[in-house]
mmCIF file of C-alpha atoms in Angstrom:
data_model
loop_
_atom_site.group_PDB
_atom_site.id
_atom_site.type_symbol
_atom_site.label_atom_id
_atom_site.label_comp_id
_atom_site.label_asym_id
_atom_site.label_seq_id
_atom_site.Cartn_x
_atom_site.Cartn_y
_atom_site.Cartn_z
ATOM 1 C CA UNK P 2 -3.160 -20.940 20.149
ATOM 2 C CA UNK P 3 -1.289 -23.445 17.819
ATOM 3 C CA UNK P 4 -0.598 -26.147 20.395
ATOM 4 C CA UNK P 5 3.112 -24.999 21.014
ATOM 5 C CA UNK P 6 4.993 -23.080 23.558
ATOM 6 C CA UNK P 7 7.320 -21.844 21.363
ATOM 7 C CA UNK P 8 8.135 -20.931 17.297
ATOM 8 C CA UNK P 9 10.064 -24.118 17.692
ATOM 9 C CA UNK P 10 8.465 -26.549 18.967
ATOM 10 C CA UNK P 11 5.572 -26.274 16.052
ATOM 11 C CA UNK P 12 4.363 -29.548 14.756
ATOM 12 C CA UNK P 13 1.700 -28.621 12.138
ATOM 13 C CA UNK P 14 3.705 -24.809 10.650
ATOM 14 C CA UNK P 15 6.897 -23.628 10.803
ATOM 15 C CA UNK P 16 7.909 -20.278 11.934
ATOM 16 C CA UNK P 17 8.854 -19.471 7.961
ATOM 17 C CA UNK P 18 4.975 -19.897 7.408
ATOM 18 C CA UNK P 19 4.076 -18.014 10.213
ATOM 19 C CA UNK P 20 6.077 -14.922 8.753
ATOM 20 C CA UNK P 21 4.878 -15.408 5.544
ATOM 21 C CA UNK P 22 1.124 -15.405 6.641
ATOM 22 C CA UNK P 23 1.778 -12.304 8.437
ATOM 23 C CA UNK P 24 3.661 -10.767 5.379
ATOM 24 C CA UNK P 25 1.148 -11.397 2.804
ATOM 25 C CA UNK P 26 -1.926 -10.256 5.170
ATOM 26 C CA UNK P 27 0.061 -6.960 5.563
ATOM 27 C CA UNK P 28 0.430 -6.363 1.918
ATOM 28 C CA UNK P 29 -3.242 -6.768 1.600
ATOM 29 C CA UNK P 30 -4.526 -4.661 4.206
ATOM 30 C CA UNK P 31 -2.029 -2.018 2.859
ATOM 31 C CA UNK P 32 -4.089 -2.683 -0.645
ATOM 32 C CA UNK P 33 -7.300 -2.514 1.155
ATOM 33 C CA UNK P 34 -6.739 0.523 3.399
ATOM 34 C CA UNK P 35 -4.582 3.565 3.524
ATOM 35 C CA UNK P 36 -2.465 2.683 7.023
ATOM 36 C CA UNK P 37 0.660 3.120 5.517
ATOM 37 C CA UNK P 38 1.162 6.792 4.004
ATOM 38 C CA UNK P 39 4.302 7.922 3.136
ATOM 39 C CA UNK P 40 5.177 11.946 1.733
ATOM 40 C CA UNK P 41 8.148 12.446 0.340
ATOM 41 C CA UNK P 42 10.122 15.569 -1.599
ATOM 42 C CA UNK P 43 12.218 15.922 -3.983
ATOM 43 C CA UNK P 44 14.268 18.485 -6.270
ATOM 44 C CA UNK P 45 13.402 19.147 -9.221
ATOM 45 C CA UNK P 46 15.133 19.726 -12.352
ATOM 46 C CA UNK P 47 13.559 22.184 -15.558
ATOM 47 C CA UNK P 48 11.325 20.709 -17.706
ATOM 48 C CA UNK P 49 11.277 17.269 -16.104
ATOM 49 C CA UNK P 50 8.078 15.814 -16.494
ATOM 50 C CA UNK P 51 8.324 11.920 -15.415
ATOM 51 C CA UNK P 52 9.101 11.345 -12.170
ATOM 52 C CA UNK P 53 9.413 7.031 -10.857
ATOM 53 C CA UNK P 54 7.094 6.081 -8.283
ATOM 54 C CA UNK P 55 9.249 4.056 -5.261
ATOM 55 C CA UNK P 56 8.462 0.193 -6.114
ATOM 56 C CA UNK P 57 6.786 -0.146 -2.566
ATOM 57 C CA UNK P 58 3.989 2.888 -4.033
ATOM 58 C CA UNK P 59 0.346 1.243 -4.258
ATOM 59 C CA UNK P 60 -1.187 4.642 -5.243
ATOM 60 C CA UNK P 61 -0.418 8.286 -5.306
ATOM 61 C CA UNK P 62 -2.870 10.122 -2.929
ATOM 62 C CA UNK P 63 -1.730 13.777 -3.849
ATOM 63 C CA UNK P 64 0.978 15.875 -5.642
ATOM 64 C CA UNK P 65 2.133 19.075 -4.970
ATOM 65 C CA UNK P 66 4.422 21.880 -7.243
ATOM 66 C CA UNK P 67 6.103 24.010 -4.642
ATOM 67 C CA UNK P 68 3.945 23.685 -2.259
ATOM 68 C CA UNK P 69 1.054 24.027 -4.253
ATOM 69 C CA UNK P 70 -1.562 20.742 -4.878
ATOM 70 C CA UNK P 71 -1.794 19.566 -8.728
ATOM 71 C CA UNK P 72 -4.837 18.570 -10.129
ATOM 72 C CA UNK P 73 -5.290 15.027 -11.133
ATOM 73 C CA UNK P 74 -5.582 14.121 -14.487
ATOM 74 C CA UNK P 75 -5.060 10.979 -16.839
ATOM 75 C CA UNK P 76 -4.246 10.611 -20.358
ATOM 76 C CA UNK P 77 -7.548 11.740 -21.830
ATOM 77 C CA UNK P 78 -8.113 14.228 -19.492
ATOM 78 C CA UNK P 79 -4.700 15.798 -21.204
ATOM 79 C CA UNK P 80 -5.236 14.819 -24.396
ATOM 80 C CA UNK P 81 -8.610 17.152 -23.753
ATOM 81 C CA UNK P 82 -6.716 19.712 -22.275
ATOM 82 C CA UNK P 83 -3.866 19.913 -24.720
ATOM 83 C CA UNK P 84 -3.569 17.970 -27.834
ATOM 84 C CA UNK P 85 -0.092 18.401 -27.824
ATOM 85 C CA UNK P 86 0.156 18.148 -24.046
ATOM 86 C CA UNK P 87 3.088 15.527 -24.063
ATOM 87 C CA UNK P 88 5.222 18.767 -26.440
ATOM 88 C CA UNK P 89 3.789 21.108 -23.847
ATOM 89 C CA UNK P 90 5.606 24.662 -23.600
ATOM 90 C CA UNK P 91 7.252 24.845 -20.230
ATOM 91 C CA UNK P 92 5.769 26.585 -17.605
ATOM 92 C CA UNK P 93 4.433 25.880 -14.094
ATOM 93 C CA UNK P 94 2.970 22.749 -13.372
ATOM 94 C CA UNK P 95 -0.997 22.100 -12.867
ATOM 95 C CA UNK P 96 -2.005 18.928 -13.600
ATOM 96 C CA UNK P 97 -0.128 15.513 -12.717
ATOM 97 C CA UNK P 98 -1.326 11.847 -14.308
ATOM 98 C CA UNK P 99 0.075 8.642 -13.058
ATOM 99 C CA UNK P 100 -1.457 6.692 -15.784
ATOM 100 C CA UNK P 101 1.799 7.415 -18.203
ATOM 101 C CA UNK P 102 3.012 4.099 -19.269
ATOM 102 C CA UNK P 103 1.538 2.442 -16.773
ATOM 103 C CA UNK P 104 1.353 2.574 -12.923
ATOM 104 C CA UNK P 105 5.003 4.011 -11.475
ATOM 105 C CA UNK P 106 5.455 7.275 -13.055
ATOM 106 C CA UNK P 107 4.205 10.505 -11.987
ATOM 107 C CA UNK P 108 3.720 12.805 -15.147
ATOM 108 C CA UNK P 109 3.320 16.828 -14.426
ATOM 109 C CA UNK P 110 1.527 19.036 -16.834
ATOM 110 C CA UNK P 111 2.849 21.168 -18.083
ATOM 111 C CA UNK P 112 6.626 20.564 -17.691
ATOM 112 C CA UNK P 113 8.322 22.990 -14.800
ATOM 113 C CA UNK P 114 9.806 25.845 -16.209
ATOM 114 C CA UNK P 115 12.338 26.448 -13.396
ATOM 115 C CA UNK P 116 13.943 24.134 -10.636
ATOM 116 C CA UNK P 117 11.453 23.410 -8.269
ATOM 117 C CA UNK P 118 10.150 20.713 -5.198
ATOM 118 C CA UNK P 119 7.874 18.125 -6.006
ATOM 119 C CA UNK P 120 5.215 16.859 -3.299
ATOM 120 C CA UNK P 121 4.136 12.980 -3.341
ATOM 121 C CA UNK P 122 1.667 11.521 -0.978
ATOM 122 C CA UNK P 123 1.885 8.004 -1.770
ATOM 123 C CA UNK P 124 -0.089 4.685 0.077
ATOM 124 C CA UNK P 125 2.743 2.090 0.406
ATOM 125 C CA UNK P 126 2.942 -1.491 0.923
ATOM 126 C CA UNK P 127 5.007 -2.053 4.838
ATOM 127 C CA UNK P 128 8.184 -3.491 5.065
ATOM 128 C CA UNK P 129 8.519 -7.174 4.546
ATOM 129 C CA UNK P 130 7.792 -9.108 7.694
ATOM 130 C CA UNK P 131 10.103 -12.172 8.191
ATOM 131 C CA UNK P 132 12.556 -13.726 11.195
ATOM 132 C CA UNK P 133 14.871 -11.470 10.467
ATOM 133 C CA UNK P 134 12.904 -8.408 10.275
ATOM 134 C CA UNK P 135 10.104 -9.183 12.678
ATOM 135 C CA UNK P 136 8.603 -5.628 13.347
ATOM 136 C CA UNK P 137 5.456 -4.924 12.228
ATOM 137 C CA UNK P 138 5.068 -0.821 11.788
ATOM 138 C CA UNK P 139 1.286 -0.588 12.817
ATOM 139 C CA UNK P 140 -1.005 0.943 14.907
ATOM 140 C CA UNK P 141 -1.417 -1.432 18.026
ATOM 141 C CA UNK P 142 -5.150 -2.414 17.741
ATOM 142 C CA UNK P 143 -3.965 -4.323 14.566
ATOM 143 C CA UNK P 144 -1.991 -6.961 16.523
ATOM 144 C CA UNK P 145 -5.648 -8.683 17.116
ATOM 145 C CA UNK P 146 -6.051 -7.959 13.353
ATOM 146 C CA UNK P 147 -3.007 -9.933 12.696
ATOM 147 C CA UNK P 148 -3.354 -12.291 15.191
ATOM 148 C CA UNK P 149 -6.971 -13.511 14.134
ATOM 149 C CA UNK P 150 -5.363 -13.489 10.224
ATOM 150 C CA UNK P 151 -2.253 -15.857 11.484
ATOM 151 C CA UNK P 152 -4.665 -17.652 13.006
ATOM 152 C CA UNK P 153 -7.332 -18.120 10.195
ATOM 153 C CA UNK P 154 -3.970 -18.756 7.332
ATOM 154 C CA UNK P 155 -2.718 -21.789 10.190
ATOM 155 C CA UNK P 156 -6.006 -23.065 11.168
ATOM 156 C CA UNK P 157 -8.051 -22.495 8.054
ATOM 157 C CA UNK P 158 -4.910 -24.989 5.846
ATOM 158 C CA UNK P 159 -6.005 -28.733 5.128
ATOM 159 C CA UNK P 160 -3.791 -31.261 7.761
ATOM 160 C CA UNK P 161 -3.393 -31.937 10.524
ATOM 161 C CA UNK P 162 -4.219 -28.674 12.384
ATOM 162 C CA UNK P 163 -6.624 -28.002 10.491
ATOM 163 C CA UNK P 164 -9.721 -26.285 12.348
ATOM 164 C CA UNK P 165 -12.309 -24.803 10.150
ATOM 165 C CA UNK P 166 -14.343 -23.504 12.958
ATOM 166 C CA UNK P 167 -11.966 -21.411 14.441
ATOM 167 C CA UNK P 168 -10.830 -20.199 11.376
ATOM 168 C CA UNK P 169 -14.440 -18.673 9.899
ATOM 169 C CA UNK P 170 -14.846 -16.991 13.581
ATOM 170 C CA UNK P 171 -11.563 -15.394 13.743
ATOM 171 C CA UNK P 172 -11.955 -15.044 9.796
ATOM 172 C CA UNK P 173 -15.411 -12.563 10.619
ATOM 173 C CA UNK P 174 -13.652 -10.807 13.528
ATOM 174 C CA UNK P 175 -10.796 -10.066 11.416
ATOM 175 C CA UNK P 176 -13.102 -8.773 8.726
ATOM 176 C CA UNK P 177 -14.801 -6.266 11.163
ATOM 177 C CA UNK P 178 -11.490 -5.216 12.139
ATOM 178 C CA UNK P 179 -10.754 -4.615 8.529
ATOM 179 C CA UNK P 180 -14.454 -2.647 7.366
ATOM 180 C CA UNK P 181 -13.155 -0.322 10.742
ATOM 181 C CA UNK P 182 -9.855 0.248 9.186
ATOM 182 C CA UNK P 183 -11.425 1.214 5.750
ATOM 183 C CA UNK P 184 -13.727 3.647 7.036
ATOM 184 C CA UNK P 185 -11.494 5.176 9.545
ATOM 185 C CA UNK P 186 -8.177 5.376 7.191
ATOM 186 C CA UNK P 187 -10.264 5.259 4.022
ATOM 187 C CA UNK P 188 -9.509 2.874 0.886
ATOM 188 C CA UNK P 189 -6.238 2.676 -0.386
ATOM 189 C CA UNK P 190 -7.206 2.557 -4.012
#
């Protein structure tokens, strides 16, 4: 499909730009759609409100207290709550924000009282796609999803290569692919 029988032998990419194409059209579908979920627990100490978000976290879906869902909030909704809600007595958890000092902190409200597990459903961006790492964690229907995006990054450049024709056709098959992801995985924010 690029004139080549192997990474290689390319004349108008490398295999560098290949990965990187595939890479970045990962990281948006991952912005775009909610394919790549990840729960996670953790211990919790008394009256520990903040809790860091992972640095691959695109949004929080849900939070739980002990195996019981929080309510989300934000900072007004608290502030309407609780005018002193960031002083709050400790007690068991109802609310959670995540729009504490920006994106990457999950804030529970009211602090925990006692040791406890929190719950995080978080949409992630995958892991970075490159020579060395060339696995792409995905449901297999998205390989002609990322093939048609490769395809569109390659052919769709200015030079040599260049075919603008194939690129809008596999540019609107890719874009059907990815209206089918959204409404069967839902939007990731």
């Amino acid at each position: 499909m690029l004139n080549s029988d192997t990474a290689a032998n390319l004349t108008h990419w490398t295999e560098t730009e290949l990965y990187e194409f595939a890479d970045e059209n990962l990281k948006r579908l991952a912005r775009t759609a909610a394919v790549y979920v990840d729960r996670s627990t953790t211990e919790n100490a008394p009256a520990d409100s903040a809790h860091p978000l992972a640095a691959t976290d695109i949004a929080v879906i849900d939070v739980g207290w002990d195996g019981v869902a929080l309510s989300p909030s934000n900072m007004r909704e608290l502030e309407a709550l609780d005018q002193s809600w960031e002083a709050a007595t400790p007690d068991t958890p109802s609310h959670f924000a995540t729009d504490f000092l920006g994106f990457g902190t999950v804030r529970l409200y009211p602090p925990p009282a006692a040791p406890g597990t929190l719950d995080l459903i978080t949409i992630q961006t995958p892991p970075e796609v490159s020579s060395g790492s060339p696995d792409v964690r995905a449901p297999l229907p998205f390989a002609v999803w990322l093939r048609a995006r490769l395809l569109v990054d390659a052919r769709g450049r200015e030079g040599d290569g260049a075919m603008p024709e194939v690129a809008q056709r596999l540019g609107e098959l890719a874009s059907i692919i990815e209206r089918v992801t959204v409404a069967y995985y839902g939007g990731s924010q």
